Coordinates of C-alpha atoms in Angstrom, one line a residue:
X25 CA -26.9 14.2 6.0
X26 CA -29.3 13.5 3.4
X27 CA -27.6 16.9 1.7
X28 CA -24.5 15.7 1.8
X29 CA -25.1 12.0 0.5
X30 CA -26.7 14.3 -2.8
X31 CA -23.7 16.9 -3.5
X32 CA -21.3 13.6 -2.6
X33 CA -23.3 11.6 -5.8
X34 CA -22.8 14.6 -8.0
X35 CA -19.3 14.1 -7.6
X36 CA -19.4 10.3 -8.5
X37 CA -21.1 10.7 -11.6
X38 CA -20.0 13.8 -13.1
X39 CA -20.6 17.3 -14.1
X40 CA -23.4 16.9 -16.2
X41 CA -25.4 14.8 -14.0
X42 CA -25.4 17.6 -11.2
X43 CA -29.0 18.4 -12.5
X44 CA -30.2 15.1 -11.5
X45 CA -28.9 15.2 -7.6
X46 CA -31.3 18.5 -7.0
X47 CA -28.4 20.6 -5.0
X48 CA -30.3 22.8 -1.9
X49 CA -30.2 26.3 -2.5
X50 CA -30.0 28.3 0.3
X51 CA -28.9 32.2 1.0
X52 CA -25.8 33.3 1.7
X53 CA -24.8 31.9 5.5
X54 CA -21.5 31.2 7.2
X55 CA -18.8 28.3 5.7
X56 CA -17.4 26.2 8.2
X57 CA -13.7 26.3 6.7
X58 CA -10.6 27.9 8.5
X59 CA -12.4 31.5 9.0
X60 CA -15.8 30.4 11.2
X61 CA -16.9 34.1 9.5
X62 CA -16.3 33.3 6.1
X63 CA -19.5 34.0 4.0
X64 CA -21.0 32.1 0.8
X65 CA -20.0 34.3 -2.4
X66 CA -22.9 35.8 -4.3
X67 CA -21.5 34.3 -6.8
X68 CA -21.8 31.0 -5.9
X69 CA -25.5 31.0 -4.7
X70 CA -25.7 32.8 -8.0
X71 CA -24.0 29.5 -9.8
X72 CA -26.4 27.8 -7.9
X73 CA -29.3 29.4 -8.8
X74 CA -28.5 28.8 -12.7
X75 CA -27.8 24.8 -12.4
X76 CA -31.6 24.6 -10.8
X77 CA -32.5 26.7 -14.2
X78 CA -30.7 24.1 -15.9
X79 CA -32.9 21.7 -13.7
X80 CA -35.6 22.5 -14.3
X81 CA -35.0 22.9 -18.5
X82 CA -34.6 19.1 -19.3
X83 CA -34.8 15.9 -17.8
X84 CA -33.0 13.0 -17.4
X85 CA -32.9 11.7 -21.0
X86 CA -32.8 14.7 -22.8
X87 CA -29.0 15.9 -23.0
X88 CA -29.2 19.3 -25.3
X89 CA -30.5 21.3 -22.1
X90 CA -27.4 20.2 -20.0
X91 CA -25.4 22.5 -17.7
X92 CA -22.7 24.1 -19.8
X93 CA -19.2 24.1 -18.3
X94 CA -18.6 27.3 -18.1
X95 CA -21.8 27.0 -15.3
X96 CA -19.8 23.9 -13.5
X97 CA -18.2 24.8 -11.0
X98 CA -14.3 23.5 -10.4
X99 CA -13.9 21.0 -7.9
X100 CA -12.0 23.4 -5.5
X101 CA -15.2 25.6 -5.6
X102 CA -17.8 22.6 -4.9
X103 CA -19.4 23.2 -1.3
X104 CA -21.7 20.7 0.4
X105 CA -25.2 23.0 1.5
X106 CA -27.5 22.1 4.5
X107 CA -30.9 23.5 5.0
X108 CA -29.5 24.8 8.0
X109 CA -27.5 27.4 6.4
X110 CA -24.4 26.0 6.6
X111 CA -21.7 24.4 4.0
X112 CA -18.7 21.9 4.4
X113 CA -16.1 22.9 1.1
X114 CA -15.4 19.4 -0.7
X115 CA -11.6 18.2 -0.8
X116 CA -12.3 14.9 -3.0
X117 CA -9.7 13.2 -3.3
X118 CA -9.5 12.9 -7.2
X119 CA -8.4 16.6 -7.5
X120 CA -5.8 16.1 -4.5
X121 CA -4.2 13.9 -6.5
X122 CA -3.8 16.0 -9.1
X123 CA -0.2 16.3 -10.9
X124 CA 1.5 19.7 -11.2
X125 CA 2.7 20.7 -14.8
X126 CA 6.2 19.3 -14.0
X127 CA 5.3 16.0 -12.8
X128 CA 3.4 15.5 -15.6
X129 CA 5.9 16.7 -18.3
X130 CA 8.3 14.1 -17.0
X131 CA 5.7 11.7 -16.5
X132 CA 5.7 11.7 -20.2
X133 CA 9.0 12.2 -20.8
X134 CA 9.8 8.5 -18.4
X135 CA 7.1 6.6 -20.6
X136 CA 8.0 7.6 -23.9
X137 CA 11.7 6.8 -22.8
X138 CA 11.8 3.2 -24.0
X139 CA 14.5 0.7 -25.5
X140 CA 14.2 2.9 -29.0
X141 CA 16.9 5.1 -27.4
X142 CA 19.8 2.3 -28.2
X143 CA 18.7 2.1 -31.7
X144 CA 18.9 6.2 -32.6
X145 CA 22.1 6.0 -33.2
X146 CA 22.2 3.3 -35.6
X147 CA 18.8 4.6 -37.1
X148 CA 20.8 7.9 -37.9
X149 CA 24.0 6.0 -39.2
X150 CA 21.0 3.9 -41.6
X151 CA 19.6 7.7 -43.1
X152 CA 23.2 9.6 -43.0
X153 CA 24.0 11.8 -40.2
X154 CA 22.2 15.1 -41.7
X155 CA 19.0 13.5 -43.2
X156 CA 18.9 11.8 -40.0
X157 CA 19.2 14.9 -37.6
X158 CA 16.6 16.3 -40.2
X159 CA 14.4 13.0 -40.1
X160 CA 14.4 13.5 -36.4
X161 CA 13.0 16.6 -35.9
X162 CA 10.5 16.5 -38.4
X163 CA 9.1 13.0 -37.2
X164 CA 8.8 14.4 -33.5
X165 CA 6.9 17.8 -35.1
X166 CA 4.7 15.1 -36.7
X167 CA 4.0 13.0 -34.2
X168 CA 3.4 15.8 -31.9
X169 CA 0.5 17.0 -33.2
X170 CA -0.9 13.7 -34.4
X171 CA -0.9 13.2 -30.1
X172 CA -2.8 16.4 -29.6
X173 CA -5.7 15.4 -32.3
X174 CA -6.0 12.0 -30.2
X175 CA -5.7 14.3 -27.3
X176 CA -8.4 16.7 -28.0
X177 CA -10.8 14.2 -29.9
X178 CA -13.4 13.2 -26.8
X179 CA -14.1 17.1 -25.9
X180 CA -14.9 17.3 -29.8
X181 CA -17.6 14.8 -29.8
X182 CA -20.9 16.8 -28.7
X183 CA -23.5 15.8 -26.7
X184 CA -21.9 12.6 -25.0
X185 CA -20.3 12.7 -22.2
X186 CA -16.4 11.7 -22.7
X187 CA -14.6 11.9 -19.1
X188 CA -14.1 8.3 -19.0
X189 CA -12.8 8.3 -23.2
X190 CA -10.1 6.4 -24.4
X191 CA -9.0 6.9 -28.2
X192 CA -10.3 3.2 -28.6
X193 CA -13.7 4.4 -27.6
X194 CA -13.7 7.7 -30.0
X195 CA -12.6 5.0 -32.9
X196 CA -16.1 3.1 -32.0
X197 CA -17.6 6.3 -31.9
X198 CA -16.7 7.3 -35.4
X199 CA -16.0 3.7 -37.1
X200 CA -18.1 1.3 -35.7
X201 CA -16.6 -1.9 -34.3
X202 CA -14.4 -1.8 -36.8
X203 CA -12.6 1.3 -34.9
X204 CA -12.7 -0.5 -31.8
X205 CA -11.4 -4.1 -32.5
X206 CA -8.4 -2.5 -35.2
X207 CA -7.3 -0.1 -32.8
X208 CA -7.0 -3.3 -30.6
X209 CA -5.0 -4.9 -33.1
X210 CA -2.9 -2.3 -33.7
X211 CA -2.1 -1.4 -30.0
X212 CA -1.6 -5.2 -29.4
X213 CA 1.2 -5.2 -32.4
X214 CA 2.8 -2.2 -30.4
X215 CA 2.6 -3.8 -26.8
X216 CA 3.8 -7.3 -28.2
X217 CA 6.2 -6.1 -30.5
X218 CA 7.8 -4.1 -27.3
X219 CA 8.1 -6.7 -25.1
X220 CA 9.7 -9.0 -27.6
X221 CA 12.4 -6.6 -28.0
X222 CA 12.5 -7.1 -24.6
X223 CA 13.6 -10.2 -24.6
X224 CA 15.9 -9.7 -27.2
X225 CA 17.4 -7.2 -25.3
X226 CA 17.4 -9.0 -21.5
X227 CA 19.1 -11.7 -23.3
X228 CA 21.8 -9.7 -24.5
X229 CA 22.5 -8.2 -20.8
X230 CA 22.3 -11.3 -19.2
X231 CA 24.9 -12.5 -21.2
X232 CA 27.2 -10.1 -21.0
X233 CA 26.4 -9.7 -17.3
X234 CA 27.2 -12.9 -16.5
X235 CA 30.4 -12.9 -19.3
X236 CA 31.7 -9.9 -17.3
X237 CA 31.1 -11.7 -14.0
X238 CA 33.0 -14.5 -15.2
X239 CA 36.1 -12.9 -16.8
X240 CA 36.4 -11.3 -13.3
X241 CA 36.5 -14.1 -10.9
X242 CA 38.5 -15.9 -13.1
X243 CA 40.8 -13.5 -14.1
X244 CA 40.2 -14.0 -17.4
X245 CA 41.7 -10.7 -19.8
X246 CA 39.8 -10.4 -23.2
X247 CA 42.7 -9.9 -26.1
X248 CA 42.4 -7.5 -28.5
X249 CA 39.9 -8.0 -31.3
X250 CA 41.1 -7.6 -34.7
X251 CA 37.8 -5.1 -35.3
X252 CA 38.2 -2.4 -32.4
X253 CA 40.5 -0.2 -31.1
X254 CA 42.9 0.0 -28.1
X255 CA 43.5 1.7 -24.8
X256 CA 40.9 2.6 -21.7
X257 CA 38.2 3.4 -23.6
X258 CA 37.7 0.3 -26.6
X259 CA 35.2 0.5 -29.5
X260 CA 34.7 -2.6 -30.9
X261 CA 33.0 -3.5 -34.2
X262 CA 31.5 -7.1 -33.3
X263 CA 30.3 -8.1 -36.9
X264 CA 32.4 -6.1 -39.6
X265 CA 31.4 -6.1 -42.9
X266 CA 34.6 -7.7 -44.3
X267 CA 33.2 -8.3 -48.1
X268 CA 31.3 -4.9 -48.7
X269 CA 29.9 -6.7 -52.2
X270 CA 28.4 -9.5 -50.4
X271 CA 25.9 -10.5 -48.5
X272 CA 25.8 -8.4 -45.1
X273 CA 23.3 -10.3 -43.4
X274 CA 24.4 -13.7 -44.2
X275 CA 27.9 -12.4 -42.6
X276 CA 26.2 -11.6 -39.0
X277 CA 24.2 -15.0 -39.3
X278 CA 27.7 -16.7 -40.1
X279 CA 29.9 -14.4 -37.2
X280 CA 27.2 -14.9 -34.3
X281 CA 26.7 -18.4 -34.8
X282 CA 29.7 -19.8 -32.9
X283 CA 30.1 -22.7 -35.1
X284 CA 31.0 -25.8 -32.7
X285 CA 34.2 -24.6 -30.8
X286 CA 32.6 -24.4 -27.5
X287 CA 32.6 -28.0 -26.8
X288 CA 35.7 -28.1 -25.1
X289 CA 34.5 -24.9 -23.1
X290 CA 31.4 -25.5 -21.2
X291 CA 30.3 -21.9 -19.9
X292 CA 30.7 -21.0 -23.0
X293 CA 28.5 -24.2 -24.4
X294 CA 25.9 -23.5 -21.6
X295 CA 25.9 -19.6 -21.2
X296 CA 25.4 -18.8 -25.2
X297 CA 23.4 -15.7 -26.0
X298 CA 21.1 -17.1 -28.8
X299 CA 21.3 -20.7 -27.5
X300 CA 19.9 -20.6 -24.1
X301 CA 19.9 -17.2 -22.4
X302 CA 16.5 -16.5 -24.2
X303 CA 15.1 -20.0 -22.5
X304 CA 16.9 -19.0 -19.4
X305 CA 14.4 -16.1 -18.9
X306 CA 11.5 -18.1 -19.1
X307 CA 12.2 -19.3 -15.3
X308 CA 11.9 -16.4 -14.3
X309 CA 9.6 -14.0 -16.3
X310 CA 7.1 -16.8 -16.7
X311 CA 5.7 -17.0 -13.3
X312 CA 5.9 -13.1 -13.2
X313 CA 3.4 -12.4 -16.1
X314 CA 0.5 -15.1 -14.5
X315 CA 0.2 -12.3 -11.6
X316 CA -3.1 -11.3 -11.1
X317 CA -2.1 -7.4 -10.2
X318 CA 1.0 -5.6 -11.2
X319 CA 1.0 -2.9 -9.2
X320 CA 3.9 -4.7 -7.4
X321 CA 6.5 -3.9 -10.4
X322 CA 4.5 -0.5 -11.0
X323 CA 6.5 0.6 -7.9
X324 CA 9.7 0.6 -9.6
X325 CA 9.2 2.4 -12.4
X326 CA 11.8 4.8 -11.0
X327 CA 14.2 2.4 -12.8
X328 CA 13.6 3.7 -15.5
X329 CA 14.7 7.0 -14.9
X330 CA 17.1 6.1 -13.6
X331 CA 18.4 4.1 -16.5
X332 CA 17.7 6.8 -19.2
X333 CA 19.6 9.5 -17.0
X334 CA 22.4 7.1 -16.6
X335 CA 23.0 6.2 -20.4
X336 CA 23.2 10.3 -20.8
X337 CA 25.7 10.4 -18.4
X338 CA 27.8 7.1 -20.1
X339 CA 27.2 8.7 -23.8
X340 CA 28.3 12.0 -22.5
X341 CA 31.7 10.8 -21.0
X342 CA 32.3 8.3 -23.9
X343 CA 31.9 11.7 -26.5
X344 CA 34.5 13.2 -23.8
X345 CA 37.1 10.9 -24.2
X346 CA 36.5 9.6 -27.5
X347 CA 36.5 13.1 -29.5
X348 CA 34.7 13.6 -32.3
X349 CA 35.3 11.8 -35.4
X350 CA 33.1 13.4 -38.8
X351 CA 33.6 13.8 -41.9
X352 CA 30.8 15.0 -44.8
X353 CA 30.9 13.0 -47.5
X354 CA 27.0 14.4 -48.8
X355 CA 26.4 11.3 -51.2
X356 CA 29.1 9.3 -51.5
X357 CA 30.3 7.0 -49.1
X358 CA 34.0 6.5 -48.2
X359 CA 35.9 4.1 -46.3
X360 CA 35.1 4.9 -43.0
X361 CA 32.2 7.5 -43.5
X362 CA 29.1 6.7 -44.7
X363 CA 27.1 9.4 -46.8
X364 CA 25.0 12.6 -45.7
X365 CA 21.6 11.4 -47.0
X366 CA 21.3 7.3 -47.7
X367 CA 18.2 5.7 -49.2
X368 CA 18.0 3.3 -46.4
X369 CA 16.3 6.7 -44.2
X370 CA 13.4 4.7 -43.8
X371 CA 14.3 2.6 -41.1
X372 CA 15.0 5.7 -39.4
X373 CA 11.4 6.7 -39.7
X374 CA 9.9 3.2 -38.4
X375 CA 12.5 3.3 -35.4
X376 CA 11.1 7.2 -34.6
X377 CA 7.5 6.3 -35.1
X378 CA 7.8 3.8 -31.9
X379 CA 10.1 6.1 -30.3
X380 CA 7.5 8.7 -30.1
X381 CA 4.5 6.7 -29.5
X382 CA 2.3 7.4 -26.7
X383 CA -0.7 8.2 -28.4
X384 CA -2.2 5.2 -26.4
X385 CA -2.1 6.1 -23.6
X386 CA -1.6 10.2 -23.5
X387 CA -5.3 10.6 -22.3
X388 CA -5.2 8.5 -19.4
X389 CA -1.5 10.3 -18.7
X390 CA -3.0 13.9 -19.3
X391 CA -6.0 13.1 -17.1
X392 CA -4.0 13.5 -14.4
X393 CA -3.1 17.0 -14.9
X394 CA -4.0 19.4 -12.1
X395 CA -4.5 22.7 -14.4
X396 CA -6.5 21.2 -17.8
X397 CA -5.9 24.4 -19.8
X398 CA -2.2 23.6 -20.1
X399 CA -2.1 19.9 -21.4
X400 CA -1.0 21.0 -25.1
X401 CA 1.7 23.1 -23.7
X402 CA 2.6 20.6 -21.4
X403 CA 2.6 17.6 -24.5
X404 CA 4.8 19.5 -26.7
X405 CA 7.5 20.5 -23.8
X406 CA 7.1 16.6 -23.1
X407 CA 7.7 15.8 -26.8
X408 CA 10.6 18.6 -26.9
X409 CA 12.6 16.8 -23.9
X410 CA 12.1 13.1 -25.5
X411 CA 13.1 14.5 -29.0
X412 CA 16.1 16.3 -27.2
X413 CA 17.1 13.5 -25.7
X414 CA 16.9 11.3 -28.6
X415 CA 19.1 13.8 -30.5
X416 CA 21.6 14.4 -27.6
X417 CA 22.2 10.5 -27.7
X418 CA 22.1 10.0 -31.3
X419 CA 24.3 12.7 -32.6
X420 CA 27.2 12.0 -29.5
X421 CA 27.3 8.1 -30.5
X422 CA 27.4 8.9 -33.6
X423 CA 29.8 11.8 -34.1
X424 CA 31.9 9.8 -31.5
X425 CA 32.6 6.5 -33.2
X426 CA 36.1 6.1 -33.6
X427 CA 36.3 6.7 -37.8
X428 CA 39.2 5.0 -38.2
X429 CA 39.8 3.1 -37.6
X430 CA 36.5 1.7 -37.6
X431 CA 33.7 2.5 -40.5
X432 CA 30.4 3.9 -38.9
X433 CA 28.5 1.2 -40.4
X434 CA 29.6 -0.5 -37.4
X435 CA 27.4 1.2 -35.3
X436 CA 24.7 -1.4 -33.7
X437 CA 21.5 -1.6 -33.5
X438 CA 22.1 -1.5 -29.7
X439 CA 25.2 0.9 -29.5
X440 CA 26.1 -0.7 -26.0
X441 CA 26.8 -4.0 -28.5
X442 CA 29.9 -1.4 -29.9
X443 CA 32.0 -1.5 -26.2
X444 CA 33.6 -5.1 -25.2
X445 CA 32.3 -6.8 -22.2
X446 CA 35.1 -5.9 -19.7
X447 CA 33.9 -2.3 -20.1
X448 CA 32.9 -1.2 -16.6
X449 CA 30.4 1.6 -17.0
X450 CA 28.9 -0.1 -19.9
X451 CA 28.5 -3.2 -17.3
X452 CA 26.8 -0.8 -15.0
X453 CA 24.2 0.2 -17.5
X454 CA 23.5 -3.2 -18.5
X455 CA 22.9 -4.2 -15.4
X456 CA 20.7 -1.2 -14.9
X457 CA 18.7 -1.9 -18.0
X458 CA 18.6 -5.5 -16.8
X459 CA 17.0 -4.6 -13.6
X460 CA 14.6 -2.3 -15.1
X461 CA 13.3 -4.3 -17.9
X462 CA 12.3 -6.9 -15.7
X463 CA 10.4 -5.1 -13.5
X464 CA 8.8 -3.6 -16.7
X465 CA 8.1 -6.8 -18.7
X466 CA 5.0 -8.0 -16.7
X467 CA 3.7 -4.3 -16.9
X468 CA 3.8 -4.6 -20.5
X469 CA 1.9 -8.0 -20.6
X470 CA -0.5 -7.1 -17.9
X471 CA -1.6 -4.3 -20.6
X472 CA -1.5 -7.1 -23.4
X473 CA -3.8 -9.2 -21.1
X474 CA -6.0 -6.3 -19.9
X475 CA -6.7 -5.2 -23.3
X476 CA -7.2 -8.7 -24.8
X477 CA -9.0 -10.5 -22.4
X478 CA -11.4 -7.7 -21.5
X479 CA -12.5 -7.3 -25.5
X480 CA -12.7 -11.2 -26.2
X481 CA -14.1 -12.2 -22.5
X482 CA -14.9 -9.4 -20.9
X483 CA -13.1 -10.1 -17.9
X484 CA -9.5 -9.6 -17.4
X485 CA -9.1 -12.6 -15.6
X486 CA -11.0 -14.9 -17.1
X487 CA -9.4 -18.2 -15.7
X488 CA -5.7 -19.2 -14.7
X489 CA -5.8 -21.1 -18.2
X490 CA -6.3 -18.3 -20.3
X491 CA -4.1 -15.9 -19.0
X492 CA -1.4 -18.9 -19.1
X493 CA -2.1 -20.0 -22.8
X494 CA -1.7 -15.9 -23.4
X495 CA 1.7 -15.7 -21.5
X496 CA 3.0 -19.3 -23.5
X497 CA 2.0 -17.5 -27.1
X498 CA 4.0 -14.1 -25.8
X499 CA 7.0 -15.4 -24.2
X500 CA 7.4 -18.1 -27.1
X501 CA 6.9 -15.1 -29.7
X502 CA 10.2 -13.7 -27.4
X503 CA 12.2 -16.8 -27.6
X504 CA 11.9 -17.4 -31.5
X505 CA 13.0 -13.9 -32.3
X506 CA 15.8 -13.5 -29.9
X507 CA 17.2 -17.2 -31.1
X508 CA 17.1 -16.7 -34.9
X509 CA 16.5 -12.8 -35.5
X510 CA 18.0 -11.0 -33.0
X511 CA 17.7 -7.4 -34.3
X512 CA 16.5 -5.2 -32.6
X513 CA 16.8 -2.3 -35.4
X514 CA 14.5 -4.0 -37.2
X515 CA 11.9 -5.2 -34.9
X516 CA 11.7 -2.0 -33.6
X517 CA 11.3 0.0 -37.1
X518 CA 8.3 -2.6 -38.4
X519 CA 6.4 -3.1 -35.3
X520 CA 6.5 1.2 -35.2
X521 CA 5.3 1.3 -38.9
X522 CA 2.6 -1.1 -38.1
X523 CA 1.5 0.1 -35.2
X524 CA 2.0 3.7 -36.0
X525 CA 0.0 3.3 -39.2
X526 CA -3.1 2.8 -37.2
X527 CA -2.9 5.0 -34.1
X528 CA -0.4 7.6 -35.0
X529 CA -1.3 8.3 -38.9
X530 CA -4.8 7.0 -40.4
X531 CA -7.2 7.1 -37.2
X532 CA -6.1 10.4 -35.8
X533 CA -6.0 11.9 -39.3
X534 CA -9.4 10.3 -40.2
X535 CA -10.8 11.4 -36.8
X536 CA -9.8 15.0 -37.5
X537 CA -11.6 15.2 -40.6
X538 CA -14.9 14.1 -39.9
X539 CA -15.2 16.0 -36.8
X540 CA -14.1 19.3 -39.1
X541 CA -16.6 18.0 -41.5
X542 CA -19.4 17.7 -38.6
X543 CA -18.6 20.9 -37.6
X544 CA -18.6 22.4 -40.9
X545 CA -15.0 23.8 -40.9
X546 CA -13.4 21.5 -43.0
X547 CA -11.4 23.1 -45.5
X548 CA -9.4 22.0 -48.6
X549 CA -5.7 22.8 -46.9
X550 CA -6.8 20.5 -44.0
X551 CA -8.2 17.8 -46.4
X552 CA -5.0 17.7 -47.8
X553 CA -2.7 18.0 -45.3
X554 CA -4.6 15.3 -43.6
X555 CA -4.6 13.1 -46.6
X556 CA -1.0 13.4 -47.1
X557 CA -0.3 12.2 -43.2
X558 CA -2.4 8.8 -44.2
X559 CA 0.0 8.6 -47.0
X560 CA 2.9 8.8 -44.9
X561 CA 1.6 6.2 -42.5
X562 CA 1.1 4.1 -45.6
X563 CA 4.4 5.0 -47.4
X564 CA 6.4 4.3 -44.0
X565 CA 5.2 0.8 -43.5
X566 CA 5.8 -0.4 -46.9
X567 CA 8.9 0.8 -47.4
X568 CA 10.4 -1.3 -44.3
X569 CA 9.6 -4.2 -46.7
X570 CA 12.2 -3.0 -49.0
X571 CA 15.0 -2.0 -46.9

């Protein structure tokens, strides 16, 4: 027993503390496993024999004399040894619950699948269709390997022991508290910044939820709008651009704001999209965010799969019976085309930077992997399904706008905003989208509060009072937005280039070159390679101030 307890320890603190648990050594004797026979390895009383080397080399505050890994056995090869010759083989439970390659991969692929999905089509129509095809695939290629420097950076740091590493904890290894509390920042901007397009978009499928709801128990037929087209399958274009000279913006604010006529219709007064859908929500998402767990919504995460494979299969028969509708026009823009490459290609980039961004989390996510050797194949198969999906969505909305007799500068920041209400399967994936956003919404502020309250307080629940104060500021930051700015496009594109700056661009970049530097392998290509990708994190979130 007293054997046992020992080997059981060195599992709970970690390969390099085996030296302290002083493992028995004993000669090869019988295993009791599934063969009564089965005989201890000579290498493994061999392995043994080198840790008590190790043993006996340092002690318990000096770390240089450690146990290699290569001399650590893997947890499938860990045995419990008795001083009566015997050994029980360990099953812990931490590498039983280890993912396959595949689970993994898609594990990825469903995080990294997020609202920036609606807004790829819109983010190409903003660049031009072949800049933006280009922009794509370059900003995934980029991002990829800015995830595997945050993903390698803890096994690069010598001499400390990492297994328990976040990428907030290498930034406090390598800049101070300053590391720590920007990445905080930063990761807050990305979290909040998320869940207030959120609300932006749970308002908009509420309202058309209900709108569709409505026009079908009361039989009410939507006429045809002067800015779509006709027949099964309508395209609408809900705030044309009717004086291309003038001011575009001021034409949504003036189209959406529904001026006074709804007095004399009151669903329409008290069912308004800006007006009170967004204060609607509060009701109900309120209460939901002051739980003290979420692991209660973490069991429907299936949603959004669900969702995301859904929308491929609505884009996909939309393209079908839509056809294809292009036309290259490489710089000038006609009519009903816009051009092949457009200045405006930055809010492309700030859209992509969010809808690549994992680089938060990919640790935790790749922790989980049963074989450790394969995590950078498995991140850039990841990374090649979300970027083919991105594509596969994007270039079908696009290519199948109806030009004419709309103009693709119709396209919407949310392309389900460009098919009517009454449209059935769009209805469907609203819903869907509905359903799944608010199981994810408390998810999303559990983080916000986890990471907050455990810097400032130190407890992630400090007091009913707190947490509610926390939940007001993030739900009223939700309301504001989706009642006077409710663009998604460009929340999305500037809370990516401000988060992204931070976690995807400078830190990673910054991390890589003072660990080559360390190490002595930094060399002028990487110093200015690296360079140039802090530029780009700087160049991206300036320019979304100018577009």
């Amino acid at each position: 027993e007293e054997a046992e307890g020992e080997a059981l320890l060195w599992q709970e603190v970690g390969a390099d503390e085996w030296i302290f648990c002083r493992p028995f050594h004993v000669e090869p004797r019988n295993i009791l496993g599934d063969d009564p026979q089965e005989r201890v390895s000579a290498e493994a009383a061999i392995l043994n024999s080198r840790v008590h080397y190790y043993g006996r080399l340092t002690g318990s505050s000096d770390r240089l004399l450690s146990p290699p890994n290569h001399v650590i056995p893997r947890p499938e090869e860990i045995y419990i040894y008795s001083p009566l010759g015997t050994a029980f083989q360990v099953t812990g439970s931490d590498y039983a619950s280890k993912n396959p390659s595949i689970i993994t991969i898609f594990a990825i692929w469903n995080t990294m699948m997020g609202t920036s999905i609606l807004s790829i089509p819109w983010g190409i129509k903003q660049a031009g269709f072949t800049l933006g095809v280009l922009i794509l695939i370059f900003t995934g290629l980029l991002m990829l390997y800015c995830c595997y420097i945050v993903l390698k950076s803890p096994k690069a740091i010598p001499y400390v022991d990492t297994s328990d590493w976040e990428f907030p904890d290498v930034c406090r290894y390598y800049f101070g508290k300053f590391g720590q509390w920007s990445s905080l920042v930063f990761s807050m901007v990305s979290l909040i910044g998320a869940m207030v397009v959120y609300w932006v978009l749970m308002s908009n499928f509420l309202y058309n939820t209900g709108q569709f709801i409505y026009n079908y128990v009361h039989n009410v037929s939507m006429s045809d709008s002067e800015f779509g087209t006709n027949g099964s399958d309508r395209v609408v274009c809900p705030y044309p651009n009717t004086d291309p000279g003038g001011n575009a913006s001021l034409s949504l604010l003036l189209l959406s704001g529904g001026g006074n006529d709804t007095a004399d219709r009151p669903f329409e007064h008290y069912w308004s999209k800006t007006n009170t859908i967004p204060l609607y929500l509060i009701v109900l998402l309120l209460p939901l965010l002051c739980f003290r767990s979420a692991s209660f919504f973490a069991r429907f995460t299936f949603l959004g799969t669900v969702s995301v494979l859904y929308l491929i299969a609505l884009v996909t028969v939309k393209a079908v019976r839509l056809g294809f509708h292009l036309e290259f026009h490489w710089f000038d823009s006609s009519t009903f085309y816009v051009p092949e490459f457009r200045l405006l290609f930055p809010q492309l980039t700030g859209v992509l930077t969010l809808a690549f961004f994992i680089h938060n989390c990919i640790i935790t996510l790749m922790k989980s992997n049963k074989h450790q050797e394969n995590n950078v194949r498995d991140l850039s198969v990841a990374y090649l399904l979300v970027g083919a999906t991105y594509l596969y969505v994007g270039v079908l909305i696009f290519a199948a706008f109806p030009s004419p007799p709309l103009a693709k500068d119709c396209i919407e920041p949310n392309f389900l905003d460009n098919f009517p209400t009454t449209d059935v399967m769009v209805f469907v994936a609203r819903t869907c989208l509905l359903f799944q956003m608010i199981t994810v919404y408390p998810l999303l502020g559990y983080l916000v509060r986890v990471q907050m309250m455990g810097q400032v307080f130190g407890n992630h629940y400090p007091s009913f009072l707190h947490v509610l104060s926390l939940n007001v500021l993030i739900v009223g930051a939700g309301v504001l937005v989706a009642r006077f700015y409710p663009n998604i496009g460009s929340i999305i594109r500037f809370s990516g280039a401000t988060c992204g700056l931070a976690l995807v661009f400078v830190f990673p970049a910054l991390v890589q070159l003072i660990s080559q530097r360390r190490q002595g392998t930094l060399r002028w290509p990487s110093a200015v390679f690296h360079s140039l990708l802090i530029g780009l994190g700087v160049a991206n979130l300036l320019a979304q101030f100018f577009m």
